[in-house]
PDB file of C-alpha atoms and ligand atoms in Angstrom:
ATOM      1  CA  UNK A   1     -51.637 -21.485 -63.181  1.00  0.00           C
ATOM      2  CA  UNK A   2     -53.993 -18.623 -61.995  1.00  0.00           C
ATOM      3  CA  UNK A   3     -56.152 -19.046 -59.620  1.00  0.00           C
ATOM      4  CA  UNK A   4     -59.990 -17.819 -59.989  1.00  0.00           C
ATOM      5  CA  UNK A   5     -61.926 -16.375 -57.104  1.00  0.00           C
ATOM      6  CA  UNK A   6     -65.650 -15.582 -58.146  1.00  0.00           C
ATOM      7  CA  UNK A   7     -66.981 -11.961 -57.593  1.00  0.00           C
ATOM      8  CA  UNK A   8     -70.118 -13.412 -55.932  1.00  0.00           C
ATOM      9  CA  UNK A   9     -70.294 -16.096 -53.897  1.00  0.00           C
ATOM     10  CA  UNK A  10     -73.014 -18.240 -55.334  1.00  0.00           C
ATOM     11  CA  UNK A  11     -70.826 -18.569 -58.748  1.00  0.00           C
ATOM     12  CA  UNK A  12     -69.073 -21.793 -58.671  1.00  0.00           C
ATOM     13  CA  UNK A  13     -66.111 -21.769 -60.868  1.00  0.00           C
ATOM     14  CA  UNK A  14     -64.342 -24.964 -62.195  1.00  0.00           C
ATOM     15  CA  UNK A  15     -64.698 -27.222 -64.801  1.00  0.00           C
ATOM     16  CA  UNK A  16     -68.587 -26.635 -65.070  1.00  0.00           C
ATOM     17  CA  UNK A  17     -69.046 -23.148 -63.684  1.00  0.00           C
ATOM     18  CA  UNK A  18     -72.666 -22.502 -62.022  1.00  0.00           C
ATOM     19  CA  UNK A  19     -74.590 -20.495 -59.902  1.00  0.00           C
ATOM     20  CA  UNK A  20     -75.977 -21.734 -56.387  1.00  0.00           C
ATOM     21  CA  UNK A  21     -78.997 -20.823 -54.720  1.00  0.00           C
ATOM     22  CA  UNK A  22     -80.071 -21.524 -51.130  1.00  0.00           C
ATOM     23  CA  UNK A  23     -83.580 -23.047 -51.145  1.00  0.00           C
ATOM     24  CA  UNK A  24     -86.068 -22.416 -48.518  1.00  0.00           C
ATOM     25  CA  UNK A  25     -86.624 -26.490 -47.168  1.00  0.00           C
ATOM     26  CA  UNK A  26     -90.263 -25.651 -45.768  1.00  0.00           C
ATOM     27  CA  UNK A  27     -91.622 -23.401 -49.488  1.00  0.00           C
ATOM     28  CA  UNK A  28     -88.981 -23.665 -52.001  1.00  0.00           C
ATOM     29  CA  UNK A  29     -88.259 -20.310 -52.577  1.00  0.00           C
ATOM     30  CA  UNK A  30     -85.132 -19.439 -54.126  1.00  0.00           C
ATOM     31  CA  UNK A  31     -82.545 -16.544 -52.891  1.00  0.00           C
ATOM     32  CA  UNK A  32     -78.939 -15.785 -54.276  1.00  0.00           C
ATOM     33  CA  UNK A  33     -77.603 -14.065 -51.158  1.00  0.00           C
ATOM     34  CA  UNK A  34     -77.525 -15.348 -47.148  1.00  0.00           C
ATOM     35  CA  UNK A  35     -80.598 -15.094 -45.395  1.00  0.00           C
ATOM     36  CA  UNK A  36     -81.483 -16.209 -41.975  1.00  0.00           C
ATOM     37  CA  UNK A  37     -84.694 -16.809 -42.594  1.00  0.00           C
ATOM     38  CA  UNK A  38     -86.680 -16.990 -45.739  1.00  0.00           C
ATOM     39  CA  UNK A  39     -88.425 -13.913 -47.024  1.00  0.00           C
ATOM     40  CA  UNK A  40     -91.851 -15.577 -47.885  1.00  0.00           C
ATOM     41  CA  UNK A  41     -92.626 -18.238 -45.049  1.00  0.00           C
ATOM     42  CA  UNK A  42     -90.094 -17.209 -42.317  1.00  0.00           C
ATOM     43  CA  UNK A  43     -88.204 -20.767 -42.522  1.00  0.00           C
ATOM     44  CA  UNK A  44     -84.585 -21.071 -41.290  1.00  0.00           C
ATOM     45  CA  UNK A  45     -83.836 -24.278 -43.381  1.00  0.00           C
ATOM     46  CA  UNK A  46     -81.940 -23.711 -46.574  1.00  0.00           C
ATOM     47  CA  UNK A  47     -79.985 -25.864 -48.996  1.00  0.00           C
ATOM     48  CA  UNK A  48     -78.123 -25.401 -51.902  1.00  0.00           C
ATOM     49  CA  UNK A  49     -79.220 -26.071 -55.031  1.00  0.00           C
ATOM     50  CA  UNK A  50     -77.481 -25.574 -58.095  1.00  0.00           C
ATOM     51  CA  UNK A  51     -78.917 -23.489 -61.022  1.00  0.00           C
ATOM     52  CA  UNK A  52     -79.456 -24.380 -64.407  1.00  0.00           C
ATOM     53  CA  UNK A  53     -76.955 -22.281 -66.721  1.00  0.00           C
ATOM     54  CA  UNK A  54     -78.765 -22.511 -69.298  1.00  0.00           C
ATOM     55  CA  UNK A  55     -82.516 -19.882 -69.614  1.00  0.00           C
ATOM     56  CA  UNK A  56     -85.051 -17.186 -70.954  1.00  0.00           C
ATOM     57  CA  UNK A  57     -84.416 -13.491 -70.370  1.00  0.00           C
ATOM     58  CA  UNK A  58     -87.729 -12.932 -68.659  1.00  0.00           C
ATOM     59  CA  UNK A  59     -87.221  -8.629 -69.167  1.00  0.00           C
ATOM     60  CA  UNK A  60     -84.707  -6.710 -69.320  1.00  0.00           C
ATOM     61  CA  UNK A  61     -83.595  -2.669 -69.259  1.00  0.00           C
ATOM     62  CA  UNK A  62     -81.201  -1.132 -71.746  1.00  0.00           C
ATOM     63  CA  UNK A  63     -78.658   1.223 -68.976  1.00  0.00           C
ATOM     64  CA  UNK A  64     -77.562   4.565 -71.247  1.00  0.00           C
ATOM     65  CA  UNK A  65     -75.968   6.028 -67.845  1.00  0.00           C
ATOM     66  CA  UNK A  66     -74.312   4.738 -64.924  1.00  0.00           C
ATOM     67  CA  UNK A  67     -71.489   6.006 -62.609  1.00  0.00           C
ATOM     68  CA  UNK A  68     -67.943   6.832 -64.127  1.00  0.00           C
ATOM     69  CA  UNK A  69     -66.495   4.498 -64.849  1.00  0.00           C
ATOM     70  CA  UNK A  70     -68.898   1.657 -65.827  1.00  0.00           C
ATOM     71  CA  UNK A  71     -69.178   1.460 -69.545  1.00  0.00           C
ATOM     72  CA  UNK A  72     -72.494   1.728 -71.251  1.00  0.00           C
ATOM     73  CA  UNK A  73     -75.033   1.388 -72.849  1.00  0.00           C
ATOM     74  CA  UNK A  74     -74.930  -2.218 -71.162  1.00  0.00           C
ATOM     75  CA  UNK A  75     -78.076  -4.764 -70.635  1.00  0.00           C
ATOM     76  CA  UNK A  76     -79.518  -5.309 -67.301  1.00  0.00           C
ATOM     77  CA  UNK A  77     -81.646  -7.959 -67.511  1.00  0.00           C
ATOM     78  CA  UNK A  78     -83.519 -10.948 -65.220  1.00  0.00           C
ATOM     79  CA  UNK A  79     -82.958 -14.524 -66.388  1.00  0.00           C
ATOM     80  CA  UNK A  80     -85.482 -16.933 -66.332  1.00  0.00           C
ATOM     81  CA  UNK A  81     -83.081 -20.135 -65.253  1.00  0.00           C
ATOM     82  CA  UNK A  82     -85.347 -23.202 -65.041  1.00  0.00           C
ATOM     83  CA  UNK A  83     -87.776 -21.422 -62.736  1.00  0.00           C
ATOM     84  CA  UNK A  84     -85.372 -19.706 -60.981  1.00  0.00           C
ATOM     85  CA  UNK A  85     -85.410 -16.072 -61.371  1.00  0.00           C
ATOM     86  CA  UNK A  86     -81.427 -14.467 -61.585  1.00  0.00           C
ATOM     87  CA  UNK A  87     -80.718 -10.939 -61.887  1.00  0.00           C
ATOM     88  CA  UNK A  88     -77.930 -10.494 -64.204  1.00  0.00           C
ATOM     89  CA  UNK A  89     -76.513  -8.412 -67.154  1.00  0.00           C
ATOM     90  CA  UNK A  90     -76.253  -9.615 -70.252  1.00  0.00           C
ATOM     91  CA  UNK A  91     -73.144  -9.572 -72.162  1.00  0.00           C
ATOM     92  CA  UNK A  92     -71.359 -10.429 -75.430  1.00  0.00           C
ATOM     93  CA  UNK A  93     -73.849  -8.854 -77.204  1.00  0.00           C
ATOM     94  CA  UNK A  94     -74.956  -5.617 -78.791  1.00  0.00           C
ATOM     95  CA  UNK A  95     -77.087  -3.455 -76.107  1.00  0.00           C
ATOM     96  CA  UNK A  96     -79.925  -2.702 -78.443  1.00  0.00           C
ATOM     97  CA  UNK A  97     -83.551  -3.517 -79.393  1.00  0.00           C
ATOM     98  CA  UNK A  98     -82.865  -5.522 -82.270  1.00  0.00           C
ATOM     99  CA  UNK A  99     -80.296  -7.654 -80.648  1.00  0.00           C
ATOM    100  CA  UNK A 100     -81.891  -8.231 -76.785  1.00  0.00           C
ATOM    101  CA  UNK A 101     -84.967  -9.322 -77.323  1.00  0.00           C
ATOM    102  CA  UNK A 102     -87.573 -10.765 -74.563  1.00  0.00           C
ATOM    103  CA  UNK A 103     -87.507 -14.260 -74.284  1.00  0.00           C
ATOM    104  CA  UNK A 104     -84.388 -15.066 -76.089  1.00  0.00           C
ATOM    105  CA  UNK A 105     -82.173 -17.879 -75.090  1.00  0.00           C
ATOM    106  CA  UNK A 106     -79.141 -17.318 -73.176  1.00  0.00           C
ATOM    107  CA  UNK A 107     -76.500 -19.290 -71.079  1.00  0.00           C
ATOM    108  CA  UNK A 108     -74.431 -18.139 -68.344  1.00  0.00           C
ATOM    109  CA  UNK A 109     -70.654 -16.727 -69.217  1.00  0.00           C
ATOM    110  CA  UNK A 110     -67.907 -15.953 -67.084  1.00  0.00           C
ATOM    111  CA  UNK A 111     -65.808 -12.420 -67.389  1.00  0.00           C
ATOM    112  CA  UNK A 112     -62.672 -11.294 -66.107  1.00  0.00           C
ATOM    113  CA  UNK A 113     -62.597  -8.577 -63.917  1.00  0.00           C
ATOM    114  CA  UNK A 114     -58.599  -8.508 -63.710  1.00  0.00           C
ATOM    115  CA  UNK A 115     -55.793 -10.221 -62.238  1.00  0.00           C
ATOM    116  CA  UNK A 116     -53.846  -8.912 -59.295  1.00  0.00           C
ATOM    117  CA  UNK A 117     -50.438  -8.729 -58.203  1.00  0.00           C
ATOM    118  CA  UNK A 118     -50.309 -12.319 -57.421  1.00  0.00           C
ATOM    119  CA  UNK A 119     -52.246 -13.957 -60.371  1.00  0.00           C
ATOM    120  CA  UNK A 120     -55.134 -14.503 -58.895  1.00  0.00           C
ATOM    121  CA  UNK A 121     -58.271 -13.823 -61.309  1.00  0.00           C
ATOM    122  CA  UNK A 122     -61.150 -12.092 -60.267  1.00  0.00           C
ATOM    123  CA  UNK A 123     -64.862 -13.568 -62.147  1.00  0.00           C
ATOM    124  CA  UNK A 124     -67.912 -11.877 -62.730  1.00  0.00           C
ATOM    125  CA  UNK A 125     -70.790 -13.655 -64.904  1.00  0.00           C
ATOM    126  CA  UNK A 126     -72.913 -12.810 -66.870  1.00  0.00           C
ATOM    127  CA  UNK A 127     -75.588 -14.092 -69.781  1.00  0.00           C
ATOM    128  CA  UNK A 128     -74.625 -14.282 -73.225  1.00  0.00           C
ATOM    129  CA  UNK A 129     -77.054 -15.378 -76.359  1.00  0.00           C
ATOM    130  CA  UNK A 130     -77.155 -19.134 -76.557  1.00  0.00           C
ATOM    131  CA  UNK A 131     -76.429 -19.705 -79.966  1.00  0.00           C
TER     132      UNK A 131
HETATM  133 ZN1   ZN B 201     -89.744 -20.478 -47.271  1.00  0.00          ZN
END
């Protein structure tokens, strides 16, 4: 079986794949990567809290160039998840106008970014339209 390791380390893989956040204990403020001390009321308490998958894209920016090697155009967008605000592309879908739309529904969706030598997968995520 091959194993998954997640690009990021707030994506949970398994059988319910997920993102994490650390939440500030003293405001509630939300961040995606390690902090020491939270960026809007200087607290050092965090916990985890897991993030809906499920959300609105809040706005988004259509990318026509990027460095060699990335394809494009591709959709770089920030998801509305339940209040919490994740910066993500989106993917499985056309990168225009009349497909990305403001405020459309979307869920989160894994990719593969290749398998090495040894089988173990490497897993990027994205959003993709919520049917
Ligand atoms: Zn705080």
């Amino acid at each position: 079986m091959t194993e998954q390791i997640s690009l990021v380390d707030y994506l949970v893989l398994g059988d319910e794949p997920h993102l994490v956040a650390h939440e500030c204990t003293a405001c509630g403020a939300r961040f995606f990567d390690r902090r020491n001390a939270c960026a809007e009321c200087s607290g050092t308490e965090f916990r985890s809290v897991d993030i809906p998958t499920e959300g609105e894209l809040r706005t988004f920016t259509i990318v026509a160039f990027a460095a060699p090697g990335i394809p494009v155009p591709f959709v770089a967008g920030v998801v509305d998840c339940g209040g919490t605000s994740v910066r993500a592309n989106i993917i499985n879908v056309d990168a225009d106008p009349e497909h990305v739309t403001l405020g459309m529904k979307v869920r989160l969706a894994m990719f593969s970014l290749g398998t090495d030598e040894a089988g173990t997968e490497a897993v990027g995520f994205g959003f993709e339209p919520a049917a």
